[in-house]
XYZ file of C-alpha atoms in Angstrom:
608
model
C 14.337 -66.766 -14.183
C 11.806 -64.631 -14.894
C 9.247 -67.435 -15.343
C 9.997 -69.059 -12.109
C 9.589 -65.615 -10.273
C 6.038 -64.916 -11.769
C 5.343 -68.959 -10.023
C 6.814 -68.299 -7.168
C 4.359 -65.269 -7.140
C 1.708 -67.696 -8.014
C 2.267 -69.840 -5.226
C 1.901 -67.274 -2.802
C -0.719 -65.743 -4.200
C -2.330 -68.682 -3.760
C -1.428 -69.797 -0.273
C -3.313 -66.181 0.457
C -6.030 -67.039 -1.088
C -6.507 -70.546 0.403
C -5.984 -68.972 3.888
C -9.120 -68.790 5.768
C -10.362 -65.126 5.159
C -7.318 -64.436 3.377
C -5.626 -62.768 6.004
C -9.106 -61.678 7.591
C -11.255 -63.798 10.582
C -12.806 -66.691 9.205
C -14.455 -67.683 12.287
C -15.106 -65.176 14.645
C -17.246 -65.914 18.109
C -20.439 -67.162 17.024
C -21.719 -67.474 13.637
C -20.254 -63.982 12.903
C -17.350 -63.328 10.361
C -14.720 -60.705 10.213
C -12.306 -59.640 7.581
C -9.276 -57.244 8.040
C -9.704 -55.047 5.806
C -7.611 -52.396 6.652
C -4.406 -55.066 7.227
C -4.801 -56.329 3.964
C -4.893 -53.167 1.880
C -1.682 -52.405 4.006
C -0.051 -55.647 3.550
C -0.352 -55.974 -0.223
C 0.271 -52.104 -0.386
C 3.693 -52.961 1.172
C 4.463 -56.117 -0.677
C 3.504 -55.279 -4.164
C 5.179 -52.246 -5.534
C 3.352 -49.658 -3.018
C 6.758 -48.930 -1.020
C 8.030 -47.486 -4.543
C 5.143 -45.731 -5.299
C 4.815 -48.607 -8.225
C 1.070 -48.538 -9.177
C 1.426 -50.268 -11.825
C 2.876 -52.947 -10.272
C 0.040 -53.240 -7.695
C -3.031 -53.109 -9.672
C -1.098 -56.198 -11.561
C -1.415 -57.870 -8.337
C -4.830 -57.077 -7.990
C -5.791 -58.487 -10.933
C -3.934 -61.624 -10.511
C -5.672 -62.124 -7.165
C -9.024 -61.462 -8.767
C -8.593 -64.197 -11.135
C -7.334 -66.379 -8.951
C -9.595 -65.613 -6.167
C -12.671 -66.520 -8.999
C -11.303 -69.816 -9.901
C -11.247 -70.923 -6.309
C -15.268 -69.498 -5.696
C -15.871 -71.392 -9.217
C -17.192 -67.067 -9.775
C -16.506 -66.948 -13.250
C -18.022 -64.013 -15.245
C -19.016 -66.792 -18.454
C -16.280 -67.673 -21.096
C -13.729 -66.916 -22.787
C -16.470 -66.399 -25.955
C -19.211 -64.535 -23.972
C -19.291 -62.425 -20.741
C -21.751 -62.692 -18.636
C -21.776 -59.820 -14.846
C -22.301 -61.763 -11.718
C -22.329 -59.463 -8.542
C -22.287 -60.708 -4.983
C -25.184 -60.676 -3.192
C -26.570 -60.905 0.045
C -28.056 -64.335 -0.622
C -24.713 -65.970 -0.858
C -24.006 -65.665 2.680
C -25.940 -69.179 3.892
C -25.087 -71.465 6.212
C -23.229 -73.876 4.016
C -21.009 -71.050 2.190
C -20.791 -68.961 5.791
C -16.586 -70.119 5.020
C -16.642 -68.629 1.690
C -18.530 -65.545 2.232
C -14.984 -63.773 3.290
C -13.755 -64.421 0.111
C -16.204 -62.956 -1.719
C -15.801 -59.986 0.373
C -12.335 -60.174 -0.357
C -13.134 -60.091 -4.100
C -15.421 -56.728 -4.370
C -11.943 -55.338 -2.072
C -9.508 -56.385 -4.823
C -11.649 -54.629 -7.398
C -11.696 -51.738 -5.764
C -8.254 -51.682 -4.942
C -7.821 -52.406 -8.357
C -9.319 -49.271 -9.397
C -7.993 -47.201 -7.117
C -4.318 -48.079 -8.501
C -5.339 -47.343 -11.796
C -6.525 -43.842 -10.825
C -3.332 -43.479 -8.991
C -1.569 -44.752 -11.968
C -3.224 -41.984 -13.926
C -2.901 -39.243 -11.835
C 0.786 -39.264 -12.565
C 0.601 -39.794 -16.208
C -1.737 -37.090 -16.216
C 1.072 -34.176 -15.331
C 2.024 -35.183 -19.230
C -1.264 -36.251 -20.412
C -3.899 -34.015 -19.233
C -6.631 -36.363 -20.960
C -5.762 -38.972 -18.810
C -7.477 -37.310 -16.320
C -11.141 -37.857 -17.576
C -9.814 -41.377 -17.351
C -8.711 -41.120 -13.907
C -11.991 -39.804 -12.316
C -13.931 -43.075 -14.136
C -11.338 -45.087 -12.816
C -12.060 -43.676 -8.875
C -15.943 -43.937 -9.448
C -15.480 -47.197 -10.293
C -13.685 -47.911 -7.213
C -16.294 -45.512 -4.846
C -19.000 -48.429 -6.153
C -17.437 -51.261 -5.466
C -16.349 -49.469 -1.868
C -20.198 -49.108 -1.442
C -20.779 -52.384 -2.499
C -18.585 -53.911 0.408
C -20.573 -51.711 2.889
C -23.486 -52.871 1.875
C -22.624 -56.660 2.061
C -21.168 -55.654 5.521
C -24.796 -54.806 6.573
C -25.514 -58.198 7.648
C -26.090 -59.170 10.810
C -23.305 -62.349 10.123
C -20.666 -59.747 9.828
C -18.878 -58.418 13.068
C -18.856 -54.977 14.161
C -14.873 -54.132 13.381
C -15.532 -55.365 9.787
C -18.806 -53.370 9.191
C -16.663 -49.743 10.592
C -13.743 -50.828 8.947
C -15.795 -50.912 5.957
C -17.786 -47.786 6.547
C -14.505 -45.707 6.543
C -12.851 -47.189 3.424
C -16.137 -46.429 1.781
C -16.005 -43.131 2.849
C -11.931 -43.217 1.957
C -12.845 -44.055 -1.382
C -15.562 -41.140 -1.664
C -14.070 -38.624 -0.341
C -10.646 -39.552 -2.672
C -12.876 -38.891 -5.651
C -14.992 -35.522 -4.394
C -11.192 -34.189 -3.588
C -9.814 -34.874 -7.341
C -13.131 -33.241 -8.557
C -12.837 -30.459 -6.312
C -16.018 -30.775 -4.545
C -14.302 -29.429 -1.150
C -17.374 -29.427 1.085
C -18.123 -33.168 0.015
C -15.018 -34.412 -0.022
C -14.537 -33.009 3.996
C -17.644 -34.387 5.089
C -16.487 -37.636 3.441
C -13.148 -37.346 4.978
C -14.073 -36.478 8.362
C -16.608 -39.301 8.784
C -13.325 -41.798 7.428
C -11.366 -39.700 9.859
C -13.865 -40.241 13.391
C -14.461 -44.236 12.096
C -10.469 -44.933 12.544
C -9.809 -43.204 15.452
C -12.600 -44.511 17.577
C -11.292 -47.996 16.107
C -7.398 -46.986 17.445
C -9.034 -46.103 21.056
C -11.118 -49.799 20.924
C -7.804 -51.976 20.443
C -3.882 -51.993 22.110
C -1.497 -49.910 20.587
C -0.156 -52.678 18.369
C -3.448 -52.957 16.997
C -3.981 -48.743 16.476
C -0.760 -48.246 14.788
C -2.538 -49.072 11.579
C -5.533 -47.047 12.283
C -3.275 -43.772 13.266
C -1.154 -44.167 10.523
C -4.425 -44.445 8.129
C -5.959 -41.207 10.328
C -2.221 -39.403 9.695
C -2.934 -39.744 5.799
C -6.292 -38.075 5.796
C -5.468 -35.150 8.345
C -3.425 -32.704 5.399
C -6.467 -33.444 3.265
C -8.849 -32.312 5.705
C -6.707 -29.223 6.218
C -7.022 -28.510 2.393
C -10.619 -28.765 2.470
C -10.843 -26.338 4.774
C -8.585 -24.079 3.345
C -10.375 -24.443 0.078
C -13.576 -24.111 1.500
C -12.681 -20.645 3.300
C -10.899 -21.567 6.581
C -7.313 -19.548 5.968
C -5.741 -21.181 9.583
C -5.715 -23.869 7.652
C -2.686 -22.439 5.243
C -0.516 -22.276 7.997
C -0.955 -26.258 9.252
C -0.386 -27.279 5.780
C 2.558 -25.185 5.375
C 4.381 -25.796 8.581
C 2.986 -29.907 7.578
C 5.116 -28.978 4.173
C 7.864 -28.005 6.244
C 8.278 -30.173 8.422
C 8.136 -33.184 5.660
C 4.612 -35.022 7.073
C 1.658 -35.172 5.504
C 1.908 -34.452 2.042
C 1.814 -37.239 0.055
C 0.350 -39.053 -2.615
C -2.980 -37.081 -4.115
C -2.068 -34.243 -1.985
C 1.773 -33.306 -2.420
C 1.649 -31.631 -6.191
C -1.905 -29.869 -4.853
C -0.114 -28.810 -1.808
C 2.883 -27.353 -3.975
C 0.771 -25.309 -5.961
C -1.645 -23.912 -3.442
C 1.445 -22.622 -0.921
C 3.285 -21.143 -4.751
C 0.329 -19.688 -5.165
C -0.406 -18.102 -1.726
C 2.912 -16.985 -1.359
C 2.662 -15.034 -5.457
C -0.635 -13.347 -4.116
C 1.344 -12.204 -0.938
C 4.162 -11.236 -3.147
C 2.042 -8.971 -5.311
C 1.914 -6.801 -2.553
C 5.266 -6.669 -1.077
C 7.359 -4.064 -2.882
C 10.942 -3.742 -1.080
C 12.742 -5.100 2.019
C 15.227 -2.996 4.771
C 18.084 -4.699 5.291
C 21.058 -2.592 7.347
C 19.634 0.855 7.323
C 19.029 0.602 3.398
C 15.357 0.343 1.764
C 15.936 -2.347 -1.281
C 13.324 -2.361 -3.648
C 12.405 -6.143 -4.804
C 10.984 -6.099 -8.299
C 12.019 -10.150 -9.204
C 9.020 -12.478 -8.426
C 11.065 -15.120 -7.199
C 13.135 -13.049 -4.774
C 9.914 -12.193 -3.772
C 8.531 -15.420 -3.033
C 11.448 -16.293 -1.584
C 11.522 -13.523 1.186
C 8.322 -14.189 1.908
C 8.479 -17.968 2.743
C 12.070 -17.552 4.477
C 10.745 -16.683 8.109
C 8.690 -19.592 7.757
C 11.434 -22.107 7.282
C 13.806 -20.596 10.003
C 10.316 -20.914 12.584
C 10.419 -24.803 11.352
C 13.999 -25.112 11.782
C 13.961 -23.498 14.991
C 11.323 -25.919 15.914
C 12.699 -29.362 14.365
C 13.662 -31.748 16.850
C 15.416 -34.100 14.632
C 19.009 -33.089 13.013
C 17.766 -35.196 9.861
C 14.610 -32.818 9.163
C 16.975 -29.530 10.213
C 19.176 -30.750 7.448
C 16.833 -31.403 4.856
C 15.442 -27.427 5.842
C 18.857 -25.939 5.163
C 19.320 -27.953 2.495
C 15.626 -26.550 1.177
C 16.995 -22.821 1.829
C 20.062 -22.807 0.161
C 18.581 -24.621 -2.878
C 15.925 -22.262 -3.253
C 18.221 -18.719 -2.284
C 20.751 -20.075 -5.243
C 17.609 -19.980 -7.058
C 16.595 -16.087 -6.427
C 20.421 -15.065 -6.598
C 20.656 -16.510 -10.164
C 17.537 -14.719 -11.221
C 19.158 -11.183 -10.047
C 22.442 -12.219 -11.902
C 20.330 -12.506 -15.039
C 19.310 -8.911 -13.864
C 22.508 -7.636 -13.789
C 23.423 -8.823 -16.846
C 20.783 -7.209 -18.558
C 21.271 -4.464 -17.177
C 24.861 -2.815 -17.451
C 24.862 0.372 -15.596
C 23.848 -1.380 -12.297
C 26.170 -3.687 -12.786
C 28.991 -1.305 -13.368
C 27.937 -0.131 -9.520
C 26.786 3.267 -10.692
C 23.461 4.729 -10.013
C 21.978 8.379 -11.802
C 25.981 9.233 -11.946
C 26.678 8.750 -8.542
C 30.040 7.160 -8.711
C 31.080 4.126 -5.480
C 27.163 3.867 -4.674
C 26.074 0.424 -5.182
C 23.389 -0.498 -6.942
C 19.984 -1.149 -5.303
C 19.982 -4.664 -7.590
C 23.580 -5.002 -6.699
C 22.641 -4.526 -3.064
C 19.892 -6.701 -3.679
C 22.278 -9.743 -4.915
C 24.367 -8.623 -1.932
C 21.464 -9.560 0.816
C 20.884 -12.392 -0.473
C 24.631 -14.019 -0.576
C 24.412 -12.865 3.092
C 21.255 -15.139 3.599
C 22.907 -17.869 1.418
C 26.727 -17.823 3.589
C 24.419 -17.059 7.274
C 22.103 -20.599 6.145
C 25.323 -22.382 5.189
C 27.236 -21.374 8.549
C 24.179 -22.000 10.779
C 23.851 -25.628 9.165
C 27.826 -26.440 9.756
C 27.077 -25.460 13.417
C 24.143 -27.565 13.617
C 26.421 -30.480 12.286
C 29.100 -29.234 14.805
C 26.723 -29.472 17.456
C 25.453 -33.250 16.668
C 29.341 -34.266 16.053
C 30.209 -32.751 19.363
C 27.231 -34.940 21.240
C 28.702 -37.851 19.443
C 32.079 -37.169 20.854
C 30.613 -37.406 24.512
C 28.768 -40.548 23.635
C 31.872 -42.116 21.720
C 31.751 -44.972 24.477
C 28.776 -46.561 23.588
C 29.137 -46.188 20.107
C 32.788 -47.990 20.008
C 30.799 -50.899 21.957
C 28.144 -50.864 19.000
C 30.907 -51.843 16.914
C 29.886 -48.222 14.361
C 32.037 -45.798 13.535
C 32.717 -43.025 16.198
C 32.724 -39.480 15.522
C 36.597 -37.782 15.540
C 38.060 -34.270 16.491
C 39.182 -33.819 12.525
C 35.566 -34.014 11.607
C 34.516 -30.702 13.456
C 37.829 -29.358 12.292
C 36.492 -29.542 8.941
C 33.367 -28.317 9.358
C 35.021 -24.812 11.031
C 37.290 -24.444 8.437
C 34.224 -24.094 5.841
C 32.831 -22.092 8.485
C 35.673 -19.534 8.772
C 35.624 -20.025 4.924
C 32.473 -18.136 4.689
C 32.841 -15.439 7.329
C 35.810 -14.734 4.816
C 33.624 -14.046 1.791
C 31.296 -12.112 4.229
C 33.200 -8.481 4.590
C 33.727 -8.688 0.215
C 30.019 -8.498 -0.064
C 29.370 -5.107 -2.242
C 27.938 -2.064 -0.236
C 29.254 -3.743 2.929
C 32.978 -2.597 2.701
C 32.178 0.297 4.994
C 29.716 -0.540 7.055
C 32.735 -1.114 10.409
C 30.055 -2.598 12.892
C 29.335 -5.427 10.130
C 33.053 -5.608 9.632
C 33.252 -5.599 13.243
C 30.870 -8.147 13.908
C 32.100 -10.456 11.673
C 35.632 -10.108 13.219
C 34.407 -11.094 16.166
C 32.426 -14.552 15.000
C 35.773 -15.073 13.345
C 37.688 -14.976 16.312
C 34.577 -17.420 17.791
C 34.787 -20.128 15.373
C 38.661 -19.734 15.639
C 38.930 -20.653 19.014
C 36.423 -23.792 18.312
C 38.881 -24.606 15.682
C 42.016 -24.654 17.549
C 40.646 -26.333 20.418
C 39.196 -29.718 18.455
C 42.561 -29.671 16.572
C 44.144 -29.671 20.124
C 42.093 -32.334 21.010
C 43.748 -34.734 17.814
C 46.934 -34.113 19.306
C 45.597 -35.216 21.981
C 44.854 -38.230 20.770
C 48.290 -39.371 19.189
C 50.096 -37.878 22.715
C 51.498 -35.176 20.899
C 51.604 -33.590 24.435
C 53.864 -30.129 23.583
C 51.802 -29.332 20.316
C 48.265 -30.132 22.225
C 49.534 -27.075 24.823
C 50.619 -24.767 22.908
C 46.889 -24.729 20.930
C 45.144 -24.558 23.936
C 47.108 -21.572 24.781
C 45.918 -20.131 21.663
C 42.300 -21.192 22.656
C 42.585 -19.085 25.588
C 44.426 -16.171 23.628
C 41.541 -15.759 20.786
C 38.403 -15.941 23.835
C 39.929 -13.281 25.873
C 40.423 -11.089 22.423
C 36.536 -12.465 22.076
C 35.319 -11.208 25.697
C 37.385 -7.563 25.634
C 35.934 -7.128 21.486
C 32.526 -7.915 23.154
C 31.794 -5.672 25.892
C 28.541 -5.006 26.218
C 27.419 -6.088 22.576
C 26.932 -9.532 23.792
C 23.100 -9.072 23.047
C 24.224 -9.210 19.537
C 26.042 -12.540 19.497
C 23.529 -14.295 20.966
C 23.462 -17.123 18.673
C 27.031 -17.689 18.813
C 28.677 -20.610 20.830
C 29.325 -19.758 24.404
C 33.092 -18.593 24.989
C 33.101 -19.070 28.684
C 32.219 -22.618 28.514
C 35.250 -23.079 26.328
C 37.437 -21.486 28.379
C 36.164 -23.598 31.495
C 36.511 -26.551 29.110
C 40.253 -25.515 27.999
C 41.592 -25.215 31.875
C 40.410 -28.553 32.170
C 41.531 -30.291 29.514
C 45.024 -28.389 30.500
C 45.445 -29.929 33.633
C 44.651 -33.572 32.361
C 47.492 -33.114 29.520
C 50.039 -32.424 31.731
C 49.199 -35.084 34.152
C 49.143 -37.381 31.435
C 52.290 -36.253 29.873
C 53.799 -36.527 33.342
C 52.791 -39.958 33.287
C 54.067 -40.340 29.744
C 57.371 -39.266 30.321
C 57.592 -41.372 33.724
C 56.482 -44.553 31.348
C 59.026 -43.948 28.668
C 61.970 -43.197 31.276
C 61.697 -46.700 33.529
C 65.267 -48.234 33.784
C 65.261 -51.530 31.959
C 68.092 -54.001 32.712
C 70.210 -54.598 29.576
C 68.929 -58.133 30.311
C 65.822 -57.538 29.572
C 66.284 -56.031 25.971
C 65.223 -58.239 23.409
C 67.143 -58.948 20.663
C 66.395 -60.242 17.373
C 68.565 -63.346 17.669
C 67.179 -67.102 17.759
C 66.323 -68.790 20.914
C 69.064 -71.166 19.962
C 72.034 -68.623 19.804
C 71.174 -66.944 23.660
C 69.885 -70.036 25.528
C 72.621 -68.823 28.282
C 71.117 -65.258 28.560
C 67.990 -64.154 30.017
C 65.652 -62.242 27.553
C 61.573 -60.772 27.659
C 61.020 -62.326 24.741
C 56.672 -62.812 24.970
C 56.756 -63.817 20.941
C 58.667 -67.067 22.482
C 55.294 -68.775 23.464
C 53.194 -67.762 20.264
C 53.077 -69.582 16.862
C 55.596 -67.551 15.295
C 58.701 -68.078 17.564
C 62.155 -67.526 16.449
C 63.452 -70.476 18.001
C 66.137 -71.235 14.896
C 67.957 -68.913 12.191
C 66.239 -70.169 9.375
C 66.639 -70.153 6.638
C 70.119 -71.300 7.472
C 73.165 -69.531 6.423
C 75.373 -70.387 3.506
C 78.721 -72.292 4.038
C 81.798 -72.212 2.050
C 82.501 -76.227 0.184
C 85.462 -77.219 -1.589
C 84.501 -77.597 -5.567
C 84.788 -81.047 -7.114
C 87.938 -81.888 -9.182
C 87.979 -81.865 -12.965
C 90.659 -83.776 -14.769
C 91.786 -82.766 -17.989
C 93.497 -85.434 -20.727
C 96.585 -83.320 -21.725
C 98.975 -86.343 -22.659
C 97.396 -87.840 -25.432
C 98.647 -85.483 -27.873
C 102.348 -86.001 -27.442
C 102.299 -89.877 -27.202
C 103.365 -92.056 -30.381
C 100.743 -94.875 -31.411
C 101.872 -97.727 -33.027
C 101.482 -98.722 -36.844
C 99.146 -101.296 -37.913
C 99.758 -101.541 -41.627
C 100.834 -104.892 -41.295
C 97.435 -105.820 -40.370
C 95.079 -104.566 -42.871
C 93.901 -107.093 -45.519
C 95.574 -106.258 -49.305
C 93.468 -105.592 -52.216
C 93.440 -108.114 -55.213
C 94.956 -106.142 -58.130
C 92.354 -106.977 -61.348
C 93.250 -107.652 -64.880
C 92.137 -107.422 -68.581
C 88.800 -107.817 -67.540
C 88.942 -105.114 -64.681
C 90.369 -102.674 -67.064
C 87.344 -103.268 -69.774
C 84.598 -103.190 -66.929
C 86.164 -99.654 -65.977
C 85.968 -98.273 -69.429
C 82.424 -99.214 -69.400
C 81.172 -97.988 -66.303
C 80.672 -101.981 -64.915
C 83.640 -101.997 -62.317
C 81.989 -102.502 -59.074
């Protein structure tokens, strides 16, 4: 199998190279030739391991291409005893090779894609390896000359415009790829920008079809740029990569580890200088570096969630939050383990006052439960738009969104408003304890209205009622707890909506249980009962019987019912013991009594 894969791979391999410009313009308008160069990076990117992030996979490609793409130009470099360099040149492009030039261009583009795997290759074998890294820069010089190689063939005045840009910037790609791992900022932005201004004015020369390429290609270089700058001395530039970082675009590839460790290491240098935090009236002094760090990076998340459009990306943020706020809470448990007076709650013998690390631990399980309720409304939220556009979805043939689904998510929830009075240092603090009363009552009400609307549903009409009376019950305990607070609650779900939305959904129930209970009391005429005998056995009543015209009628009892038989006779022979048989001595031949000569023959054993 594995054989007839790598032929397979052959063949196409192959078919790509025969094709005229191998994916390129082999005869443009004129005598002029044009090769996508852009197009084919992407294409064998995409087909060749690059959707995995396989490198190694891809530069085999390359080098399979190479070879094959020599044997077909007869551009061998000697034998398999000697080697002997042959570069492209200028010279080749004549009138009778003009159709083969492409290929050779094609060729110098292999080898530097070639290269430019490797050094990808190595640049994350180098995390383990830091040698490898020596190797890696060769590896992108190597590729930066055979990128200035292809520009230079692209000179000619044979070559078309589009080629001779398109070359220009993947030059400059190259270049600027290498000045970036060597940390030669001001280079490597120059070299970016110029790869940067080629592609755009390219995606403003062609349809949008055309640019998507060219925009995705300009979307690549953009964080780098940004780093540059930072690098360089621009510090607006932190806050476009960070909010990039956030918001999942950008960093990729050569960039994302950089990226990492330049916003770690911004965010330690502004955590040097932050000492403590007020949180409820109390000054908490924040001594853990990672609780630091963490702090200081947390307003920029909420910002990006706030912002996020998409419910995928706000759930990936949470998801970020929680992960790293589990993170700083375990670090103060391994505080307060250490450290046994604190965690007794008792401070310079000052008995019931928490602890300012217990405190500490206590903020942050706030941050942790507040994250993990405002997610479960955000999921509320998109389940709730998926309810209203259930329609649509049941013609789509997917699966629809249900009223138990949001009951689940408010029961975890209500779950964690629960856990939120037990914090320690918050057990008298009674407009916390307050507050959270009243988002319990909230979330309540949401709870007891989408398990209403599951009754609903199965046309359990009494039970449906009786929860939207206790809908109603918990937001009027919501609106007179409220008063004027409602400044505070701002990010809570809207009670007077709900209670709009309960009055209607009231007066629909009982219209449709009205309608139920007319449906289910019709008269029916005993004549139109059906019963479960055969067709045959009523033929002289009338019956509704719809299952008679189907496949599966009952026309017949069948199997058919057992009958009683009389058994077969047996006959016994009783009177052959009592009756008398005749004798038949008479008949039975006598035996022949022997003499002398019998007797003698018996004493000697002869006698037959």
């Amino acid at each position: 199998m594995a054989a007839e894969r790598q032929s397979g791979a052959a063949m196409e391999e192959n078919k790509e190279n025969e094709r005229p410009g191998a994916g390129g313009k082999s005869a443009a308008l004129g005598d002029t030739l044009g090769l996508e160069i852009l197009q084919i990076i992407k294409e064998s990117q995409q087909q060749h391991g690059m959707r995995h992030g396989d490198f190694q996979r891809y530069r085999g490609y390359c080098s399979r291409r190479l070879r094959r793409l020599r044997k077909t130009l007869n551009f061998k470099m000697g034998n398999r005893h000697k080697f002997t360099g042959k570069k492209v040149a200028v010279d080749m492009l004549s009138d009778n090779r003009l159709f083969f030039f492409c290929r050779y261009l094609l060729l110098i583009l292999m080898d530097a894609e070639r290269a430019w795997s490797y050094a990808m290759q190595l640049k994350t074998e180098a995390n383990t390896e830091p040698r490898k890294r020596f190797h890696l820069v060769s590896r992108l010089r190597k590729a930066v000359k055979h990128g200035e190689a292809l520009e230079r063939l692209c000179e000619s005045d044979r070559i078309d415009a589009k080629t001779k840009l398109e070359a220009q910037a993947y030059s400059a790609y190259l270049n600027g790829m290498l000045q970036f791992e060597q940390q030669h900022w001001q280079e490597a932005m120059k070299a970016f920008n110029k790869c940067k201004t080629i592609y755009e004015k390219l995606a403003s020369a062609f349809t949008e079809e055309q640019a998507v390429l060219y925009n995705q290609r300009v979307d690549e270089i953009s964080p780098n740029i940004r780093y540059c700058a930072y690098n360089i001395g621009d510090k607006t530039a932190m806050n476009e990569l960070m909010q990039m970082r956030l918001r999942g675009g950008g960093a990729e590839g050569l960039l994302a580890e950089k990226l990492e460790t330049l916003i770690s290491q911004t965010r330690a240098k502004q955590a040097a200088t932050m000492s403590e935090v007020e949180w409820r009236g109390r000054t908490i002094p924040v001594k853990i570096d990672k609780v630091r760090i963490f702090l200081l990076g947390l307003s920029d998340t909420e910002a990006a969630i706030s912002q996020a459009e998409d419910e995928e990306a706000k759930e990936r943020l949470f998801e970020s939050v929680l992960s790293e706020c589990r993170d700083a809470i375990q670090s103060v448990r391994e505080e307060l383990k250490v450290e046994q007076r604190q965690r007794d709650a008792v401070v310079d013998g000052e008995m019931g006052k928490v602890s300012n690390l217990q405190y500490l631990h206590s903020y942050l399980s706030y941050i942790k439960l507040s994250t993990a309720i405002q997610r479960n409304e955000s999921m509320a939220r998109a389940l709730q738009k998926a309810l209203l556009c259930q329609p649509q979805a049941e013609e789509d043939g997917k699966r629809t969104a249900r009223p138990q689904d949001l009951i689940r998510l408010y029961d975890i929830i209500l779950q964690n408003l629960a856990e939120l009075p037990q914090l320690p240092g918050l057990e008298d603090d009674q407009s916390f304890q307050k507050e959270i009363v009243l988002k319990t009552l909230v979330y309540k009400a949401y709870r007891c209205f989408f398990i209403a609307q599951s009754y609903v549903l199965v046309k359990k009409w009494s039970e449906a009622l009786v929860l939207y009376d206790r809908v109603l019950k918990y937001a009027k305990e919501v609106q007179a707890q409220a008063g004027t607070k409602k400044s505070n609650f701002k990010e809570l779900p809207d009670v007077q909506e709900l209670i709009k939305q309960v009055n209607a959904e009231k007066y629909s129930l009982q219209a449709a249980a009205i309608l139920d209970s007319t449906d289910a009391t019709e008269d029916v005429s005993p004549s139109q009962i059906k019963d479960n005998k055969p067709l045959m056995e009523r033929l002289d009543n009338f019956c509704l019987d719809p299952s008679v015209v189907t496949k599966h009628a009952r026309l017949v009892p069948f199997p058919p019912d057992f009958h009683p038989l009389p058994c077969k006779p047996l006959f016994f022979d009783l009177a052959l013991n009592h009756v008398s048989l005749p004798s038949l001595e008479d008949k039975l031949e006598q035996k022949a009594k022997s003499g002398l000569t019998g007797y003698i023959k018996g004493i000697f054993g002869f006698r037959s």
